[in-house]
XYZ file of C-alpha atoms in Angstrom:
409
model
C 27.134 -48.408 -60.137
C 26.087 -45.932 -57.426
C 28.585 -44.105 -55.238
C 27.402 -46.139 -52.237
C 28.053 -49.397 -54.092
C 31.510 -48.237 -55.173
C 32.616 -47.302 -51.651
C 34.909 -50.032 -50.302
C 33.834 -51.786 -47.115
C 35.837 -50.668 -44.084
C 35.776 -51.116 -40.330
C 38.292 -48.323 -39.849
C 36.796 -45.453 -37.805
C 36.920 -42.029 -39.406
C 39.665 -39.559 -38.583
C 37.246 -37.615 -36.361
C 36.352 -40.737 -34.381
C 40.020 -41.671 -34.006
C 40.833 -38.219 -32.682
C 38.056 -38.442 -30.086
C 39.227 -41.946 -29.164
C 42.774 -40.768 -28.545
C 41.612 -37.709 -26.606
C 39.343 -39.719 -24.300
C 42.012 -42.395 -23.888
C 44.502 -39.762 -22.736
C 42.036 -38.477 -20.139
C 41.300 -42.035 -18.979
C 45.006 -42.855 -18.738
C 46.215 -39.667 -17.062
C 43.251 -38.603 -14.905
C 40.884 -41.535 -14.338
C 43.197 -44.512 -13.810
C 45.432 -42.929 -11.174
C 42.347 -42.120 -9.079
C 40.430 -45.378 -9.610
C 41.427 -47.268 -6.466
C 40.920 -44.266 -4.190
C 37.361 -43.554 -5.310
C 36.433 -47.238 -5.341
C 37.409 -47.438 -1.684
C 35.753 -44.126 -0.785
C 32.444 -45.136 -2.429
C 31.699 -41.491 -3.150
C 30.835 -39.464 -6.225
C 34.173 -38.278 -7.688
C 33.199 -34.638 -8.069
C 36.772 -33.442 -8.770
C 37.048 -35.803 -11.731
C 33.639 -34.813 -13.109
C 34.812 -31.205 -12.846
C 37.998 -32.065 -14.742
C 35.943 -33.785 -17.437
C 33.717 -30.721 -17.626
C 36.662 -28.328 -17.928
C 37.975 -30.071 -21.035
C 34.518 -30.503 -22.579
C 34.218 -34.243 -22.022
C 31.336 -33.862 -19.584
C 29.122 -31.606 -21.680
C 26.027 -31.643 -23.829
C 28.097 -30.618 -26.837
C 30.335 -33.661 -26.505
C 27.513 -36.154 -26.031
C 25.434 -34.648 -28.836
C 28.377 -34.647 -31.237
C 29.106 -38.303 -30.554
C 25.448 -39.354 -30.793
C 25.209 -37.614 -34.173
C 28.496 -38.976 -35.555
C 27.508 -40.379 -38.991
C 28.894 -43.905 -38.565
C 27.302 -44.335 -35.147
C 30.689 -45.158 -33.603
C 31.199 -41.916 -31.694
C 29.631 -43.002 -28.410
C 30.826 -46.664 -28.477
C 34.450 -45.692 -29.136
C 34.451 -42.900 -26.525
C 32.739 -45.049 -23.879
C 35.120 -47.964 -24.427
C 38.096 -45.702 -23.774
C 36.571 -44.012 -20.730
C 35.534 -47.299 -19.103
C 38.968 -48.705 -19.922
C 40.133 -46.128 -17.373
C 37.706 -47.141 -14.604
C 34.068 -48.158 -14.682
C 32.924 -46.449 -11.475
C 34.409 -43.058 -12.306
C 33.345 -43.369 -15.941
C 29.748 -44.088 -14.934
C 29.755 -40.969 -12.781
C 30.799 -39.020 -15.880
C 28.341 -40.597 -18.337
C 25.454 -41.477 -15.999
C 23.625 -38.271 -16.854
C 23.485 -39.496 -20.440
C 20.697 -41.975 -19.677
C 18.378 -39.220 -18.443
C 19.381 -37.029 -21.373
C 18.745 -39.862 -23.843
C 15.301 -40.500 -22.349
C 14.263 -36.933 -23.114
C 16.073 -36.720 -26.444
C 14.469 -39.968 -27.653
C 10.806 -38.963 -27.317
C 10.743 -35.419 -25.931
C 9.404 -32.402 -27.760
C 11.943 -29.988 -29.287
C 11.161 -27.481 -26.537
C 11.738 -30.081 -23.816
C 15.023 -31.189 -25.324
C 16.209 -27.609 -25.710
C 15.225 -26.547 -22.202
C 16.028 -29.547 -20.020
C 18.863 -31.543 -21.531
C 21.365 -28.663 -21.131
C 20.329 -28.336 -17.483
C 21.399 -31.935 -16.878
C 25.027 -31.040 -17.632
C 25.441 -27.449 -16.512
C 28.690 -25.631 -17.252
C 32.374 -26.133 -16.316
C 31.864 -23.686 -13.464
C 28.623 -25.291 -12.299
C 28.424 -29.002 -13.038
C 24.941 -30.519 -12.878
C 23.644 -34.091 -13.041
C 20.668 -35.931 -14.476
C 19.035 -39.133 -13.224
C 16.699 -41.590 -14.958
C 14.289 -43.226 -12.517
C 12.605 -46.374 -13.814
C 13.229 -49.389 -11.553
C 11.341 -49.986 -8.335
C 11.698 -52.437 -5.431
C 9.142 -54.739 -7.098
C 9.631 -53.677 -10.719
C 13.113 -54.154 -12.120
C 13.076 -56.240 -15.270
C 9.266 -56.237 -15.178
C 8.692 -52.590 -16.066
C 5.005 -53.342 -16.521
C 4.727 -53.679 -12.733
C 5.753 -50.095 -12.000
C 3.630 -48.761 -9.151
C 4.726 -45.133 -9.034
C 1.637 -43.157 -9.991
C 1.155 -39.947 -11.885
C -2.287 -38.370 -11.538
C -3.324 -35.330 -13.538
C -4.776 -32.454 -11.510
C -6.869 -30.594 -14.084
C -7.659 -27.723 -11.717
C -3.968 -26.823 -11.389
C -2.797 -28.228 -14.742
C -0.210 -30.331 -12.931
C 0.866 -33.938 -12.597
C 1.139 -35.352 -9.070
C 3.739 -38.110 -8.664
C 3.974 -40.618 -5.813
C 6.114 -43.719 -5.390
C 9.579 -45.091 -4.730
C 12.300 -45.605 -7.325
C 15.397 -47.671 -6.691
C 18.863 -48.416 -8.144
C 18.932 -44.908 -9.590
C 22.299 -43.646 -10.859
C 22.694 -40.124 -9.422
C 19.416 -40.642 -7.572
C 18.640 -37.823 -5.165
C 21.822 -35.865 -5.937
C 20.854 -35.053 -9.533
C 19.550 -31.652 -10.520
C 17.024 -33.029 -13.028
C 15.234 -36.339 -12.505
C 13.292 -38.100 -15.261
C 10.723 -40.373 -13.619
C 8.784 -43.201 -15.254
C 5.327 -43.521 -13.701
C 2.046 -45.233 -14.408
C -0.837 -43.012 -15.490
C -3.187 -45.813 -16.550
C -2.294 -48.908 -14.465
C -4.805 -51.082 -16.323
C -2.683 -50.756 -19.487
C 0.553 -51.951 -17.888
C 3.699 -50.577 -19.527
C 1.631 -49.039 -22.342
C -0.030 -46.721 -19.829
C 3.248 -45.316 -18.518
C 4.904 -41.983 -19.217
C 8.132 -40.212 -18.266
C 8.081 -36.947 -16.342
C 10.744 -34.273 -15.981
C 11.177 -33.192 -12.368
C 13.004 -29.831 -12.196
C 15.684 -28.974 -9.624
C 14.411 -28.261 -6.131
C 10.914 -29.629 -6.695
C 9.264 -30.237 -3.277
C 8.479 -33.845 -2.405
C 11.430 -35.503 -4.161
C 14.175 -36.763 -1.866
C 16.912 -39.361 -1.710
C 16.198 -42.584 0.126
C 18.720 -45.314 0.839
C 22.141 -44.988 -0.761
C 23.406 -48.429 -1.779
C 26.816 -49.880 -0.945
C 27.670 -51.954 -3.998
C 29.816 -54.881 -5.139
C 31.328 -52.812 -7.970
C 31.142 -49.414 -9.744
C 31.457 -48.001 -6.238
C 32.486 -44.514 -7.384
C 29.060 -44.137 -8.993
C 26.234 -42.958 -6.732
C 23.255 -45.341 -6.650
C 20.239 -44.659 -4.423
C 16.495 -44.726 -3.931
C 14.393 -41.750 -4.958
C 11.275 -41.075 -2.891
C 8.374 -39.195 -4.489
C 5.744 -37.741 -2.149
C 3.112 -35.565 -3.823
C 5.644 -34.240 -6.306
C 3.914 -31.691 -8.508
C 5.192 -30.852 -11.990
C 3.531 -28.744 -14.721
C 1.511 -30.628 -17.331
C 4.011 -29.657 -20.042
C 6.695 -31.785 -18.355
C 5.364 -35.165 -19.429
C 8.052 -36.254 -21.885
C 6.755 -35.985 -25.448
C 3.862 -33.769 -24.424
C 0.488 -34.565 -22.903
C -1.327 -34.494 -26.226
C 0.949 -37.134 -27.757
C 0.662 -39.282 -24.634
C -3.144 -39.083 -24.646
C -3.183 -40.033 -28.331
C -0.978 -43.060 -27.628
C -3.253 -44.215 -24.814
C -6.280 -43.805 -27.092
C -4.641 -46.008 -29.737
C -3.966 -48.696 -27.143
C -7.564 -48.642 -25.920
C -8.753 -48.971 -29.517
C -6.570 -52.026 -29.969
C -4.024 -50.324 -32.221
C -0.284 -50.555 -31.685
C 1.498 -47.810 -29.793
C 5.193 -47.166 -30.068
C 7.422 -45.186 -27.729
C 6.770 -46.745 -24.302
C 8.580 -44.647 -21.710
C 11.258 -46.902 -20.207
C 11.813 -49.407 -23.006
C 12.382 -46.690 -25.627
C 15.286 -45.400 -23.539
C 16.784 -48.847 -22.988
C 16.571 -49.703 -26.709
C 18.530 -46.543 -27.487
C 21.284 -47.104 -24.935
C 21.934 -50.864 -24.998
C 24.801 -50.680 -27.526
C 26.351 -47.970 -25.359
C 26.212 -50.233 -22.312
C 27.902 -52.907 -24.396
C 30.671 -50.397 -25.157
C 31.134 -49.761 -21.439
C 31.604 -53.482 -20.873
C 34.103 -53.562 -23.736
C 36.271 -51.014 -21.959
C 36.386 -53.018 -18.745
C 37.043 -56.297 -20.554
C 39.811 -54.767 -22.641
C 41.491 -53.242 -19.611
C 41.580 -56.619 -17.862
C 42.818 -58.411 -20.969
C 45.638 -55.933 -21.524
C 46.733 -56.116 -17.897
C 46.747 -59.924 -17.953
C 48.661 -59.945 -21.244
C 51.388 -57.664 -19.891
C 51.563 -59.736 -16.710
C 51.905 -62.989 -18.672
C 54.785 -61.498 -20.669
C 56.709 -60.559 -17.530
C 55.809 -63.035 -14.769
C 58.168 -66.007 -14.492
C 57.449 -69.434 -13.024
C 59.454 -72.638 -13.450
C 62.143 -70.577 -15.185
C 59.856 -69.375 -17.970
C 57.486 -66.485 -18.552
C 53.990 -67.774 -17.922
C 52.811 -66.561 -21.338
C 55.010 -69.322 -22.784
C 52.756 -71.958 -21.231
C 49.980 -73.184 -23.490
C 47.429 -73.023 -20.680
C 47.976 -69.267 -20.307
C 48.375 -68.556 -24.027
C 45.055 -70.304 -24.757
C 43.307 -68.206 -22.103
C 44.650 -65.023 -23.655
C 43.609 -66.181 -27.124
C 40.045 -66.851 -25.977
C 39.909 -63.526 -24.137
C 40.964 -61.608 -27.230
C 38.504 -63.479 -29.478
C 35.604 -62.756 -27.151
C 36.624 -59.115 -26.854
C 36.889 -58.510 -30.607
C 33.673 -60.406 -31.372
C 31.747 -58.371 -28.807
C 33.129 -55.134 -30.229
C 31.910 -56.045 -33.707
C 28.407 -56.686 -32.359
C 28.394 -53.370 -30.499
C 29.588 -51.509 -33.595
C 26.954 -53.193 -35.773
C 24.147 -52.207 -33.415
C 25.470 -48.653 -33.114
C 25.696 -48.348 -36.900
C 22.160 -49.684 -37.336
C 20.790 -47.184 -34.826
C 22.631 -44.329 -36.530
C 21.357 -45.437 -39.954
C 17.776 -45.563 -38.682
C 17.489 -49.313 -39.072
C 15.170 -51.153 -36.707
C 16.600 -53.829 -34.435
C 14.429 -56.482 -36.086
C 16.673 -59.241 -34.748
C 17.132 -57.496 -31.380
C 20.654 -56.527 -32.401
C 20.884 -53.995 -29.565
C 20.129 -56.701 -27.022
C 22.572 -59.052 -28.738
C 25.342 -56.468 -28.410
C 24.695 -55.814 -24.731
C 24.349 -59.518 -23.920
C 27.566 -60.574 -25.606
C 29.652 -57.647 -24.390
C 28.483 -57.839 -20.781
C 29.013 -61.582 -20.457
C 32.371 -61.226 -22.208
C 33.460 -58.672 -19.614
C 32.600 -60.978 -16.723
C 34.402 -63.927 -18.321
C 37.488 -61.975 -19.388
C 37.952 -60.248 -16.035
C 37.586 -63.596 -14.268
C 40.244 -65.132 -16.519
C 42.499 -62.140 -15.853
C 42.321 -62.916 -12.130
C 43.136 -66.564 -12.882
C 46.197 -65.585 -14.910
C 47.460 -63.382 -12.080
C 46.747 -66.123 -9.534
C 46.919 -64.978 -5.914
C 47.961 -61.501 -6.989
C 44.799 -61.158 -9.030
C 42.650 -61.868 -5.993
C 44.110 -58.953 -4.026
C 43.237 -55.274 -4.232
C 46.879 -54.496 -4.928
C 46.161 -55.415 -8.555
C 43.356 -53.754 -10.574
C 41.845 -56.888 -12.132
C 40.060 -57.623 -8.852
C 38.239 -54.298 -9.111
C 37.600 -54.787 -12.813
C 35.935 -58.135 -12.110
C 33.649 -56.559 -9.506
C 32.812 -53.726 -11.900
C 32.103 -56.049 -14.843
C 29.218 -57.870 -13.189
C 26.861 -54.901 -13.289
C 26.698 -54.982 -17.081
C 24.839 -58.310 -16.970
C 22.271 -56.726 -14.644
C 21.428 -53.065 -15.264
C 19.438 -51.763 -18.239
C 18.119 -55.278 -18.759
C 19.594 -58.448 -17.282
C 21.178 -61.105 -19.481
C 18.024 -63.159 -19.034
C 15.867 -60.284 -20.284
C 18.166 -59.791 -23.270
C 17.754 -63.463 -24.202
C 14.004 -63.106 -23.825
C 13.961 -60.081 -26.145
C 16.167 -61.853 -28.684
C 14.052 -65.002 -28.537
C 10.869 -63.043 -29.173
C 12.481 -61.238 -32.094
C 13.636 -64.490 -33.673
C 10.445 -66.517 -33.245
C 7.832 -63.824 -33.356
C 6.231 -65.617 -30.439
C 5.517 -64.320 -26.900
C 8.331 -66.221 -25.172
C 7.636 -66.479 -21.433
């Protein structure tokens, strides 16, 4: 019997993961939660809280890298669940840079990763942000319809980018933008590449800033690109590798590593973990409320109607967590999502969060519908997880294709 076969099965996180969990939970409890309502109402980037996260090392490349590389794969899911348990809007402001960083780390060259990912975080004394720009007004779920163009200027050895990106977290206020653009429109998504746009590059500016239903403490805006010039070396993965991939496509051979989808595949379990945090926060609040609130001379948790709601909420929450952990473990172990396990995790966790936060409002009744109680905000925040980084409908499409092997339309 091998050592691997003799190791008992366990779902208990390692001591290192538990320590990170408790540390992040303390920050979420003591720093994030007390500020949640204020920043939701202000609809502004919570710079003081990002600074606080940076001071303790929570907002840093070292922290994100350590959690991504945690052997079990549970580092990021556990940390994100705790942070989003505090508040989704503030948490997204703290982790939003991670999407841009992941896009470079996933397919970038070692030199690109070493040079640009640190610049997306900065230092405790000089916090910086990153932004991943994929969606467009007419190309959200349909990434193959991206119209932003990147044209190579051989004379100057530069790429010239033009177009409009939308729904960009940290869009326009970030120091480093990673932009997905079409180089060969005739190839659809297979002719796209990602480009690193350094700080202060002329031609990149913020467009409309969106006023949102939820996650209002997270900055979301358009990014306008007008003759933005970046050196040829800043195509993510390198120009040579991109040209080779395009050549394979034109020859009818498969090409892996498409710009936007590679990033989304990497981060879907993490988005599921975010939804877990919001769902858990609402469940715990409703549970405490049901234990204390009295109607008809009894605590409402004594009534079967309320107890059954809480039971269903907890079952959905725990089931979603198991799916997120499985997908995170598979990614860490280098196993392909042959059954679209990443999409399964995001789908189940995001829809769980919407359902559980809605039931939390129902348990609180009229109180739950007011802004005096946090479940109202949690419900507004939860909805985004069924939309961004692939809608629930897109997740089902991906899963269906994986199961049947057919081009589900």
